[in-house]
Amino acid sequence: ARAAPALAGGPQVKVFVGYGYNARDQWIEDHVFPILLGMGFVVVHGKDMHGQVLQPDVKSRIDQSDAAIGFFTLRDGQGDADFTSHIWVRDEMVHAAAKGKPIIPVREETAKVPDGLLGNRQYIVLRPADRLAAVTELVRALGQRNMRRLKLDPDGVELTRNLRKWRMAPGMLRRARAN
């Protein structure tokens, strides 16, 4: 995973990015990853885990991520198939959806992706001649989502016990504020 420096006082948000690991989609690593890093996200992917089926370690990375972005780009050699993108991107996004992760799917305009694959989600349309428009829409979508998770890591056993006790106390009010 590539990480950006932590934003002042804020937890880092992990975003799993599913994409084709080929020369045609190298622009995603070269141009989208740096933008995500600049926004303060930790970029997670499964490029280093090759295989035909969704590997348990990739599932684990998705499970540990706060959100997922899937680039459904055209996969060469698919002809007139009903699905002409990358099968592993499909499997990664279906797994993320099953885990309740926020998903932002980006679909190349000529790629065939069955309706309802990820439920009733709107895809960002990727036009190869104007990738910047899709990346701009992706940045806008990421900015609108509340993907931060609150995680308390108490330092010490006594503090852990006290937090559990206080959390269950009658009248304890829990509030969260979206940034």
mmCIF file with all atom_site columns, N, CA, C and O in Angstrom, residues 110-160:
data_model
loop_
_atom_site.group_PDB
_atom_site.id
_atom_site.type_symbol
_atom_site.label_atom_id
_atom_site.label_alt_id
_atom_site.label_comp_id
_atom_site.label_asym_id
_atom_site.label_entity_id
_atom_site.label_seq_id
_atom_site.pdbx_PDB_ins_code
_atom_site.Cartn_x
_atom_site.Cartn_y
_atom_site.Cartn_z
_atom_site.occupancy
_atom_site.B_iso_or_equiv
_atom_site.pdbx_formal_charge
_atom_site.auth_seq_id
_atom_site.auth_comp_id
_atom_site.auth_asym_id
_atom_site.auth_atom_id
_atom_site.pdbx_PDB_model_num
ATOM 1   N N  . THR A 1 110 ? -16.820 2.043  -23.596 1.00 0.00 ? 110 THR A N  1
ATOM 2   C CA . THR A 1 110 ? -17.006 0.919  -24.525 1.00 0.00 ? 110 THR A CA 1
ATOM 3   C C  . THR A 1 110 ? -16.983 -0.443 -23.825 1.00 0.00 ? 110 THR A C  1
ATOM 4   O O  . THR A 1 110 ? -17.231 -1.453 -24.465 1.00 0.00 ? 110 THR A O  1
ATOM 5   N N  . ALA A 1 111 ? -16.714 -0.465 -22.535 1.00 0.00 ? 111 ALA A N  1
ATOM 6   C CA . ALA A 1 111 ? -16.687 -1.740 -21.802 1.00 0.00 ? 111 ALA A CA 1
ATOM 7   C C  . ALA A 1 111 ? -18.111 -2.180 -21.483 1.00 0.00 ? 111 ALA A C  1
ATOM 8   O O  . ALA A 1 111 ? -18.952 -1.364 -21.093 1.00 0.00 ? 111 ALA A O  1
ATOM 9   N N  . LYS A 1 112 ? -18.378 -3.475 -21.668 1.00 0.00 ? 112 LYS A N  1
ATOM 10  C CA . LYS A 1 112 ? -19.691 -4.023 -21.331 1.00 0.00 ? 112 LYS A CA 1
ATOM 11  C C  . LYS A 1 112 ? -19.649 -4.565 -19.908 1.00 0.00 ? 112 LYS A C  1
ATOM 12  O O  . LYS A 1 112 ? -18.834 -5.428 -19.588 1.00 0.00 ? 112 LYS A O  1
ATOM 13  N N  . VAL A 1 113 ? -20.524 -4.017 -19.075 1.00 0.00 ? 113 VAL A N  1
ATOM 14  C CA . VAL A 1 113 ? -20.664 -4.458 -17.685 1.00 0.00 ? 113 VAL A CA 1
ATOM 15  C C  . VAL A 1 113 ? -22.159 -4.695 -17.466 1.00 0.00 ? 113 VAL A C  1
ATOM 16  O O  . VAL A 1 113 ? -22.955 -3.785 -17.696 1.00 0.00 ? 113 VAL A O  1
ATOM 17  N N  . PRO A 1 114 ? -22.546 -5.900 -17.051 1.00 0.00 ? 114 PRO A N  1
ATOM 18  C CA . PRO A 1 114 ? -23.979 -6.188 -16.892 1.00 0.00 ? 114 PRO A CA 1
ATOM 19  C C  . PRO A 1 114 ? -24.659 -5.237 -15.907 1.00 0.00 ? 114 PRO A C  1
ATOM 20  O O  . PRO A 1 114 ? -24.093 -4.887 -14.877 1.00 0.00 ? 114 PRO A O  1
ATOM 21  N N  . ASP A 1 115 ? -25.881 -4.838 -16.264 1.00 0.00 ? 115 ASP A N  1
ATOM 22  C CA . ASP A 1 115 ? -26.684 -4.006 -15.361 1.00 0.00 ? 115 ASP A CA 1
ATOM 23  C C  . ASP A 1 115 ? -26.889 -4.745 -14.051 1.00 0.00 ? 115 ASP A C  1
ATOM 24  O O  . ASP A 1 115 ? -27.084 -5.952 -14.033 1.00 0.00 ? 115 ASP A O  1
ATOM 25  N N  . GLY A 1 116 ? -26.855 -4.017 -12.961 1.00 0.00 ? 116 GLY A N  1
ATOM 26  C CA . GLY A 1 116 ? -27.120 -4.613 -11.655 1.00 0.00 ? 116 GLY A CA 1
ATOM 27  C C  . GLY A 1 116 ? -25.955 -5.383 -11.061 1.00 0.00 ? 116 GLY A C  1
ATOM 28  O O  . GLY A 1 116 ? -26.096 -5.978 -10.000 1.00 0.00 ? 116 GLY A O  1
ATOM 29  N N  . LEU A 1 117 ? -24.793 -5.364 -11.712 1.00 0.00 ? 117 LEU A N  1
ATOM 30  C CA . LEU A 1 117 ? -23.639 -6.100 -11.191 1.00 0.00 ? 117 LEU A CA 1
ATOM 31  C C  . LEU A 1 117 ? -23.307 -5.669 -9.771  1.00 0.00 ? 117 LEU A C  1
ATOM 32  O O  . LEU A 1 117 ? -23.043 -6.492 -8.906  1.00 0.00 ? 117 LEU A O  1
ATOM 33  N N  . LEU A 1 118 ? -23.363 -4.379 -9.517  1.00 0.00 ? 118 LEU A N  1
ATOM 34  C CA . LEU A 1 118 ? -23.048 -3.842 -8.190  1.00 0.00 ? 118 LEU A CA 1
ATOM 35  C C  . LEU A 1 118 ? -24.278 -3.219 -7.546  1.00 0.00 ? 118 LEU A C  1
ATOM 36  O O  . LEU A 1 118 ? -24.171 -2.289 -6.753  1.00 0.00 ? 118 LEU A O  1
ATOM 37  N N  . GLY A 1 119 ? -25.426 -3.749 -7.874  1.00 0.00 ? 119 GLY A N  1
ATOM 38  C CA . GLY A 1 119 ? -26.648 -3.161 -7.342  1.00 0.00 ? 119 GLY A CA 1
ATOM 39  C C  . GLY A 1 119 ? -27.030 -1.945 -8.163  1.00 0.00 ? 119 GLY A C  1
ATOM 40  O O  . GLY A 1 119 ? -26.668 -1.824 -9.330  1.00 0.00 ? 119 GLY A O  1
ATOM 41  N N  . ASN A 1 120 ? -27.702 -1.035 -7.562  1.00 0.00 ? 120 ASN A N  1
ATOM 42  C CA . ASN A 1 120 ? -28.201 0.143  -8.248  1.00 0.00 ? 120 ASN A CA 1
ATOM 43  C C  . ASN A 1 120 ? -27.216 1.295  -8.092  1.00 0.00 ? 120 ASN A C  1
ATOM 44  O O  . ASN A 1 120 ? -27.535 2.319  -7.504  1.00 0.00 ? 120 ASN A O  1
ATOM 45  N N  . ARG A 1 121 ? -25.996 1.117  -8.586  1.00 0.00 ? 121 ARG A N  1
ATOM 46  C CA . ARG A 1 121 ? -24.964 2.143  -8.454  1.00 0.00 ? 121 ARG A CA 1
ATOM 47  C C  . ARG A 1 121 ? -24.761 2.862  -9.776  1.00 0.00 ? 121 ARG A C  1
ATOM 48  O O  . ARG A 1 121 ? -24.800 2.257  -10.838 1.00 0.00 ? 121 ARG A O  1
ATOM 49  N N  . GLN A 1 122 ? -24.498 4.135  -9.669  1.00 0.00 ? 122 GLN A N  1
ATOM 50  C CA . GLN A 1 122 ? -24.186 4.935  -10.844 1.00 0.00 ? 122 GLN A CA 1
ATOM 51  C C  . GLN A 1 122 ? -22.682 4.851  -11.110 1.00 0.00 ? 122 GLN A C  1
ATOM 52  O O  . GLN A 1 122 ? -21.871 4.989  -10.195 1.00 0.00 ? 122 GLN A O  1
ATOM 53  N N  . TYR A 1 123 ? -22.322 4.605  -12.348 1.00 0.00 ? 123 TYR A N  1
ATOM 54  C CA . TYR A 1 123 ? -20.922 4.529  -12.748 1.00 0.00 ? 123 TYR A CA 1
ATOM 55  C C  . TYR A 1 123 ? -20.434 5.887  -13.220 1.00 0.00 ? 123 TYR A C  1
ATOM 56  O O  . TYR A 1 123 ? -21.189 6.633  -13.837 1.00 0.00 ? 123 TYR A O  1
ATOM 57  N N  . ILE A 1 124 ? -19.175 6.163  -12.955 1.00 0.00 ? 124 ILE A N  1
ATOM 58  C CA . ILE A 1 124 ? -18.526 7.317  -13.572 1.00 0.00 ? 124 ILE A CA 1
ATOM 59  C C  . ILE A 1 124 ? -18.085 6.843  -14.956 1.00 0.00 ? 124 ILE A C  1
ATOM 60  O O  . ILE A 1 124 ? -17.447 5.787  -15.080 1.00 0.00 ? 124 ILE A O  1
ATOM 61  N N  . VAL A 1 125 ? -18.438 7.584  -15.989 1.00 0.00 ? 125 VAL A N  1
ATOM 62  C CA . VAL A 1 125 ? -18.100 7.188  -17.355 1.00 0.00 ? 125 VAL A CA 1
ATOM 63  C C  . VAL A 1 125 ? -16.683 7.659  -17.675 1.00 0.00 ? 125 VAL A C  1
ATOM 64  O O  . VAL A 1 125 ? -16.341 8.828  -17.468 1.00 0.00 ? 125 VAL A O  1
ATOM 65  N N  . LEU A 1 126 ? -15.879 6.731  -18.172 1.00 0.00 ? 126 LEU A N  1
ATOM 66  C CA . LEU A 1 126 ? -14.494 7.014  -18.556 1.00 0.00 ? 126 LEU A CA 1
ATOM 67  C C  . LEU A 1 126 ? -14.402 7.020  -20.073 1.00 0.00 ? 126 LEU A C  1
ATOM 68  O O  . LEU A 1 126 ? -14.660 6.011  -20.726 1.00 0.00 ? 126 LEU A O  1
ATOM 69  N N  . ARG A 1 127 ? -14.058 8.167  -20.617 1.00 0.00 ? 127 ARG A N  1
ATOM 70  C CA . ARG A 1 127 ? -13.822 8.281  -22.060 1.00 0.00 ? 127 ARG A CA 1
ATOM 71  C C  . ARG A 1 127 ? -12.311 8.353  -22.257 1.00 0.00 ? 127 ARG A C  1
ATOM 72  O O  . ARG A 1 127 ? -11.672 9.279  -21.747 1.00 0.00 ? 127 ARG A O  1
ATOM 73  N N  . PRO A 1 128 ? -11.734 7.395  -22.989 1.00 0.00 ? 128 PRO A N  1
ATOM 74  C CA . PRO A 1 128 ? -10.271 7.370  -23.154 1.00 0.00 ? 128 PRO A CA 1
ATOM 75  C C  . PRO A 1 128 ? -9.684  8.682  -23.673 1.00 0.00 ? 128 PRO A C  1
ATOM 76  O O  . PRO A 1 128 ? -8.577  9.049  -23.306 1.00 0.00 ? 128 PRO A O  1
ATOM 77  N N  . ALA A 1 129 ? -10.448 9.411  -24.481 1.00 0.00 ? 129 ALA A N  1
ATOM 78  C CA . ALA A 1 129 ? -9.947  10.680 -25.014 1.00 0.00 ? 129 ALA A CA 1
ATOM 79  C C  . ALA A 1 129 ? -10.016 11.807 -23.991 1.00 0.00 ? 129 ALA A C  1
ATOM 80  O O  . ALA A 1 129 ? -9.411  12.859 -24.198 1.00 0.00 ? 129 ALA A O  1
ATOM 81  N N  . ASP A 1 130 ? -10.751 11.589 -22.889 1.00 0.00 ? 130 ASP A N  1
ATOM 82  C CA . ASP A 1 130 ? -10.901 12.624 -21.865 1.00 0.00 ? 130 ASP A CA 1
ATOM 83  C C  . ASP A 1 130 ? -10.883 11.986 -20.467 1.00 0.00 ? 130 ASP A C  1
ATOM 84  O O  . ASP A 1 130 ? -11.863 12.057 -19.733 1.00 0.00 ? 130 ASP A O  1
ATOM 85  N N  . ARG A 1 131 ? -9.779  11.368 -20.128 1.00 0.00 ? 131 ARG A N  1
ATOM 86  C CA . ARG A 1 131 ? -9.650  10.725 -18.815 1.00 0.00 ? 131 ARG A CA 1
ATOM 87  C C  . ARG A 1 131 ? -9.781  11.729 -17.678 1.00 0.00 ? 131 ARG A C  1
ATOM 88  O O  . ARG A 1 131 ? -10.271 11.402 -16.602 1.00 0.00 ? 131 ARG A O  1
ATOM 89  N N  . LEU A 1 132 ? -9.329  12.946 -17.937 1.00 0.00 ? 132 LEU A N  1
ATOM 90  C CA . LEU A 1 132 ? -9.354  13.974 -16.895 1.00 0.00 ? 132 LEU A CA 1
ATOM 91  C C  . LEU A 1 132 ? -10.776 14.218 -16.388 1.00 0.00 ? 132 LEU A C  1
ATOM 92  O O  . LEU A 1 132 ? -10.987 14.415 -15.190 1.00 0.00 ? 132 LEU A O  1
ATOM 93  N N  . ALA A 1 133 ? -11.766 14.151 -17.264 1.00 0.00 ? 133 ALA A N  1
ATOM 94  C CA . ALA A 1 133 ? -13.155 14.359 -16.842 1.00 0.00 ? 133 ALA A CA 1
ATOM 95  C C  . ALA A 1 133 ? -13.572 13.280 -15.847 1.00 0.00 ? 133 ALA A C  1
ATOM 96  O O  . ALA A 1 133 ? -14.218 13.574 -14.832 1.00 0.00 ? 133 ALA A O  1
ATOM 97  N N  . ALA A 1 134 ? -13.199 12.030 -16.097 1.00 0.00 ? 134 ALA A N  1
ATOM 98  C CA . ALA A 1 134 ? -13.544 10.936 -15.182 1.00 0.00 ? 134 ALA A CA 1
ATOM 99  C C  . ALA A 1 134 ? -12.803 11.079 -13.858 1.00 0.00 ? 134 ALA A C  1
ATOM 100 O O  . ALA A 1 134 ? -13.378 10.866 -12.783 1.00 0.00 ? 134 ALA A O  1
ATOM 101 N N  . VAL A 1 135 ? -11.534 11.461 -13.922 1.00 0.00 ? 135 VAL A N  1
ATOM 102 C CA . VAL A 1 135 ? -10.752 11.633 -12.692 1.00 0.00 ? 135 VAL A CA 1
ATOM 103 C C  . VAL A 1 135 ? -11.317 12.793 -11.875 1.00 0.00 ? 135 VAL A C  1
ATOM 104 O O  . VAL A 1 135 ? -11.410 12.712 -10.645 1.00 0.00 ? 135 VAL A O  1
ATOM 105 N N  . THR A 1 136 ? -11.731 13.859 -12.547 1.00 0.00 ? 136 THR A N  1
ATOM 106 C CA . THR A 1 136 ? -12.350 14.990 -11.852 1.00 0.00 ? 136 THR A CA 1
ATOM 107 C C  . THR A 1 136 ? -13.620 14.551 -11.145 1.00 0.00 ? 136 THR A C  1
ATOM 108 O O  . THR A 1 136 ? -13.858 14.904 -9.988  1.00 0.00 ? 136 THR A O  1
ATOM 109 N N  . GLU A 1 137 ? -14.439 13.758 -11.811 1.00 0.00 ? 137 GLU A N  1
ATOM 110 C CA . GLU A 1 137 ? -15.677 13.248 -11.210 1.00 0.00 ? 137 GLU A CA 1
ATOM 111 C C  . GLU A 1 137 ? -15.368 12.309 -10.047 1.00 0.00 ? 137 GLU A C  1
ATOM 112 O O  . GLU A 1 137 ? -16.052 12.318 -9.020  1.00 0.00 ? 137 GLU A O  1
ATOM 113 N N  . LEU A 1 138 ? -14.317 11.510 -10.183 1.00 0.00 ? 138 LEU A N  1
ATOM 114 C CA . LEU A 1 138 ? -13.892 10.618 -9.102  1.00 0.00 ? 138 LEU A CA 1
ATOM 115 C C  . LEU A 1 138 ? -13.478 11.424 -7.873  1.00 0.00 ? 138 LEU A C  1
ATOM 116 O O  . LEU A 1 138 ? -13.891 11.126 -6.749  1.00 0.00 ? 138 LEU A O  1
ATOM 117 N N  . VAL A 1 139 ? -12.690 12.461 -8.072  1.00 0.00 ? 139 VAL A N  1
ATOM 118 C CA . VAL A 1 139 ? -12.264 13.326 -6.963  1.00 0.00 ? 139 VAL A CA 1
ATOM 119 C C  . VAL A 1 139 ? -13.477 13.965 -6.298  1.00 0.00 ? 139 VAL A C  1
ATOM 120 O O  . VAL A 1 139 ? -13.575 14.026 -5.069  1.00 0.00 ? 139 VAL A O  1
ATOM 121 N N  . ARG A 1 140 ? -14.427 14.422 -7.102  1.00 0.00 ? 140 ARG A N  1
ATOM 122 C CA . ARG A 1 140 ? -15.646 15.029 -6.564  1.00 0.00 ? 140 ARG A CA 1
ATOM 123 C C  . ARG A 1 140 ? -16.419 13.991 -5.732  1.00 0.00 ? 140 ARG A C  1
ATOM 124 O O  . ARG A 1 140 ? -16.892 14.294 -4.634  1.00 0.00 ? 140 ARG A O  1
ATOM 125 N N  . ALA A 1 141 ? -16.551 12.770 -6.240  1.00 0.00 ? 141 ALA A N  1
ATOM 126 C CA . ALA A 1 141 ? -17.273 11.720 -5.519  1.00 0.00 ? 141 ALA A CA 1
ATOM 127 C C  . ALA A 1 141 ? -16.577 11.371 -4.208  1.00 0.00 ? 141 ALA A C  1
ATOM 128 O O  . ALA A 1 141 ? -17.228 11.195 -3.179  1.00 0.00 ? 141 ALA A O  1
ATOM 129 N N  . LEU A 1 142 ? -15.261 11.294 -4.228  1.00 0.00 ? 142 LEU A N  1
ATOM 130 C CA . LEU A 1 142 ? -14.518 11.002 -2.995  1.00 0.00 ? 142 LEU A CA 1
ATOM 131 C C  . LEU A 1 142 ? -14.689 12.116 -1.976  1.00 0.00 ? 142 LEU A C  1
ATOM 132 O O  . LEU A 1 142 ? -14.781 11.858 -0.775  1.00 0.00 ? 142 LEU A O  1
ATOM 133 N N  . GLY A 1 143 ? -14.741 13.349 -2.453  1.00 0.00 ? 143 GLY A N  1
ATOM 134 C CA . GLY A 1 143 ? -14.912 14.490 -1.557  1.00 0.00 ? 143 GLY A CA 1
ATOM 135 C C  . GLY A 1 143 ? -16.288 14.541 -0.916  1.00 0.00 ? 143 GLY A C  1
ATOM 136 O O  . GLY A 1 143 ? -16.447 15.083 0.172   1.00 0.00 ? 143 GLY A O  1
ATOM 137 N N  . GLN A 1 144 ? -17.281 13.945 -1.569  1.00 0.00 ? 144 GLN A N  1
ATOM 138 C CA . GLN A 1 144 ? -18.644 13.963 -1.045  1.00 0.00 ? 144 GLN A CA 1
ATOM 139 C C  . GLN A 1 144 ? -18.919 12.822 -0.081  1.00 0.00 ? 144 GLN A C  1
ATOM 140 O O  . GLN A 1 144 ? -19.906 12.834 0.633   1.00 0.00 ? 144 GLN A O  1
ATOM 141 N N  . ARG A 1 145 ? -18.084 11.814 -0.072  1.00 0.00 ? 145 ARG A N  1
ATOM 142 C CA . ARG A 1 145 ? -18.336 10.628 0.749   1.00 0.00 ? 145 ARG A CA 1
ATOM 143 C C  . ARG A 1 145 ? -17.753 10.796 2.138   1.00 0.00 ? 145 ARG A C  1
ATOM 144 O O  . ARG A 1 145 ? -16.702 11.375 2.323   1.00 0.00 ? 145 ARG A O  1
ATOM 145 N N  . ASN A 1 146 ? -18.462 10.248 3.098   1.00 0.00 ? 146 ASN A N  1
ATOM 146 C CA . ASN A 1 146 ? -17.949 10.211 4.462   1.00 0.00 ? 146 ASN A CA 1
ATOM 147 C C  . ASN A 1 146 ? -17.431 8.804  4.693   1.00 0.00 ? 146 ASN A C  1
ATOM 148 O O  . ASN A 1 146 ? -18.181 7.915  5.035   1.00 0.00 ? 146 ASN A O  1
ATOM 149 N N  . MET A 1 147 ? -16.126 8.600  4.480   1.00 0.00 ? 147 MET A N  1
ATOM 150 C CA . MET A 1 147 ? -15.555 7.262  4.547   1.00 0.00 ? 147 MET A CA 1
ATOM 151 C C  . MET A 1 147 ? -14.653 7.076  5.760   1.00 0.00 ? 147 MET A C  1
ATOM 152 O O  . MET A 1 147 ? -13.977 6.085  5.879   1.00 0.00 ? 147 MET A O  1
ATOM 153 N N  . ARG A 1 148 ? -14.633 8.036  6.621   1.00 0.00 ? 148 ARG A N  1
ATOM 154 C CA . ARG A 1 148 ? -13.757 7.915  7.787   1.00 0.00 ? 148 ARG A CA 1
ATOM 155 C C  . ARG A 1 148 ? -14.386 7.009  8.827   1.00 0.00 ? 148 ARG A C  1
ATOM 156 O O  . ARG A 1 148 ? -15.581 7.013  9.049   1.00 0.00 ? 148 ARG A O  1
ATOM 157 N N  . ARG A 1 149 ? -13.530 6.213  9.458   1.00 0.00 ? 149 ARG A N  1
ATOM 158 C CA . ARG A 1 149 ? -13.965 5.344  10.548  1.00 0.00 ? 149 ARG A CA 1
ATOM 159 C C  . ARG A 1 149 ? -13.333 5.849  11.825  1.00 0.00 ? 149 ARG A C  1
ATOM 160 O O  . ARG A 1 149 ? -12.157 6.202  11.857  1.00 0.00 ? 149 ARG A O  1
ATOM 161 N N  . LEU A 1 150 ? -14.105 5.871  12.873  1.00 0.00 ? 150 LEU A N  1
ATOM 162 C CA . LEU A 1 150 ? -13.585 6.245  14.173  1.00 0.00 ? 150 LEU A CA 1
ATOM 163 C C  . LEU A 1 150 ? -12.989 5.006  14.813  1.00 0.00 ? 150 LEU A C  1
ATOM 164 O O  . LEU A 1 150 ? -13.622 3.971  14.896  1.00 0.00 ? 150 LEU A O  1
ATOM 165 N N  . LYS A 1 151 ? -11.760 5.118  15.231  1.00 0.00 ? 151 LYS A N  1
ATOM 166 C CA . LYS A 1 151 ? -11.102 3.988  15.862  1.00 0.00 ? 151 LYS A CA 1
ATOM 167 C C  . LYS A 1 151 ? -10.393 4.492  17.104  1.00 0.00 ? 151 LYS A C  1
ATOM 168 O O  . LYS A 1 151 ? -9.551  5.380  17.023  1.00 0.00 ? 151 LYS A O  1
ATOM 169 N N  . LEU A 1 152 ? -10.764 3.950  18.241  1.00 0.00 ? 152 LEU A N  1
ATOM 170 C CA . LEU A 1 152 ? -10.103 4.306  19.487  1.00 0.00 ? 152 LEU A CA 1
ATOM 171 C C  . LEU A 1 152 ? -9.138  3.197  19.856  1.00 0.00 ? 152 LEU A C  1
ATOM 172 O O  . LEU A 1 152 ? -9.518  2.036  19.965  1.00 0.00 ? 152 LEU A O  1
ATOM 173 N N  . ASP A 1 153 ? -7.900  3.541  20.021  1.00 0.00 ? 153 ASP A N  1
ATOM 174 C CA . ASP A 1 153 ? -6.886  2.598  20.458  1.00 0.00 ? 153 ASP A CA 1
ATOM 175 C C  . ASP A 1 153 ? -6.363  3.066  21.805  1.00 0.00 ? 153 ASP A C  1
ATOM 176 O O  . ASP A 1 153 ? -5.401  3.831  21.885  1.00 0.00 ? 153 ASP A O  1
ATOM 177 N N  . PRO A 1 154 ? -7.005  2.626  22.876  1.00 0.00 ? 154 PRO A N  1
ATOM 178 C CA . PRO A 1 154 ? -6.556  3.062  24.195  1.00 0.00 ? 154 PRO A CA 1
ATOM 179 C C  . PRO A 1 154 ? -5.170  2.518  24.517  1.00 0.00 ? 154 PRO A C  1
ATOM 180 O O  . PRO A 1 154 ? -4.797  1.442  24.081  1.00 0.00 ? 154 PRO A O  1
ATOM 181 N N  . ASP A 1 155 ? -4.430  3.308  25.255  1.00 0.00 ? 155 ASP A N  1
ATOM 182 C CA . ASP A 1 155 ? -3.082  2.933  25.655  1.00 0.00 ? 155 ASP A CA 1
ATOM 183 C C  . ASP A 1 155 ? -3.140  2.387  27.078  1.00 0.00 ? 155 ASP A C  1
ATOM 184 O O  . ASP A 1 155 ? -3.241  3.146  28.037  1.00 0.00 ? 155 ASP A O  1
ATOM 185 N N  . GLY A 1 156 ? -3.130  1.092  27.199  1.00 0.00 ? 156 GLY A N  1
ATOM 186 C CA . GLY A 1 156 ? -3.128  0.477  28.521  1.00 0.00 ? 156 GLY A CA 1
ATOM 187 C C  . GLY A 1 156 ? -4.387  -0.310 28.808  1.00 0.00 ? 156 GLY A C  1
ATOM 188 O O  . GLY A 1 156 ? -5.477  0.015  28.336  1.00 0.00 ? 156 GLY A O  1
ATOM 189 N N  . VAL A 1 157 ? -4.237  -1.349 29.610  1.00 0.00 ? 157 VAL A N  1
ATOM 190 C CA . VAL A 1 157 ? -5.336  -2.246 29.945  1.00 0.00 ? 157 VAL A CA 1
ATOM 191 C C  . VAL A 1 157 ? -6.392  -1.540 30.789  1.00 0.00 ? 157 VAL A C  1
ATOM 192 O O  . VAL A 1 157 ? -7.592  -1.703 30.572  1.00 0.00 ? 157 VAL A O  1
ATOM 193 N N  . GLU A 1 158 ? -5.957  -0.731 31.751  1.00 0.00 ? 158 GLU A N  1
ATOM 194 C CA . GLU A 1 158 ? -6.919  -0.052 32.621  1.00 0.00 ? 158 GLU A CA 1
ATOM 195 C C  . GLU A 1 158 ? -7.800  0.910  31.833  1.00 0.00 ? 158 GLU A C  1
ATOM 196 O O  . GLU A 1 158 ? -9.017  0.961  32.033  1.00 0.00 ? 158 GLU A O  1
ATOM 197 N N  . LEU A 1 159 ? -7.207  1.656  30.929  1.00 0.00 ? 159 LEU A N  1
ATOM 198 C CA . LEU A 1 159 ? -7.986  2.574  30.108  1.00 0.00 ? 159 LEU A CA 1
ATOM 199 C C  . LEU A 1 159 ? -8.981  1.805  29.236  1.00 0.00 ? 159 LEU A C  1
ATOM 200 O O  . LEU A 1 159 ? -10.126 2.222  29.067  1.00 0.00 ? 159 LEU A O  1
ATOM 201 N N  . THR A 1 160 ? -8.567  0.676  28.689  1.00 0.00 ? 160 THR A N  1
ATOM 202 C CA . THR A 1 160 ? -9.470  -0.159 27.892  1.00 0.00 ? 160 THR A CA 1
ATOM 203 C C  . THR A 1 160 ? -10.669 -0.590 28.714  1.00 0.00 ? 160 THR A C  1
ATOM 204 O O  . THR A 1 160 ? -11.815 -0.488 28.265  1.00 0.00 ? 160 THR A O  1
#
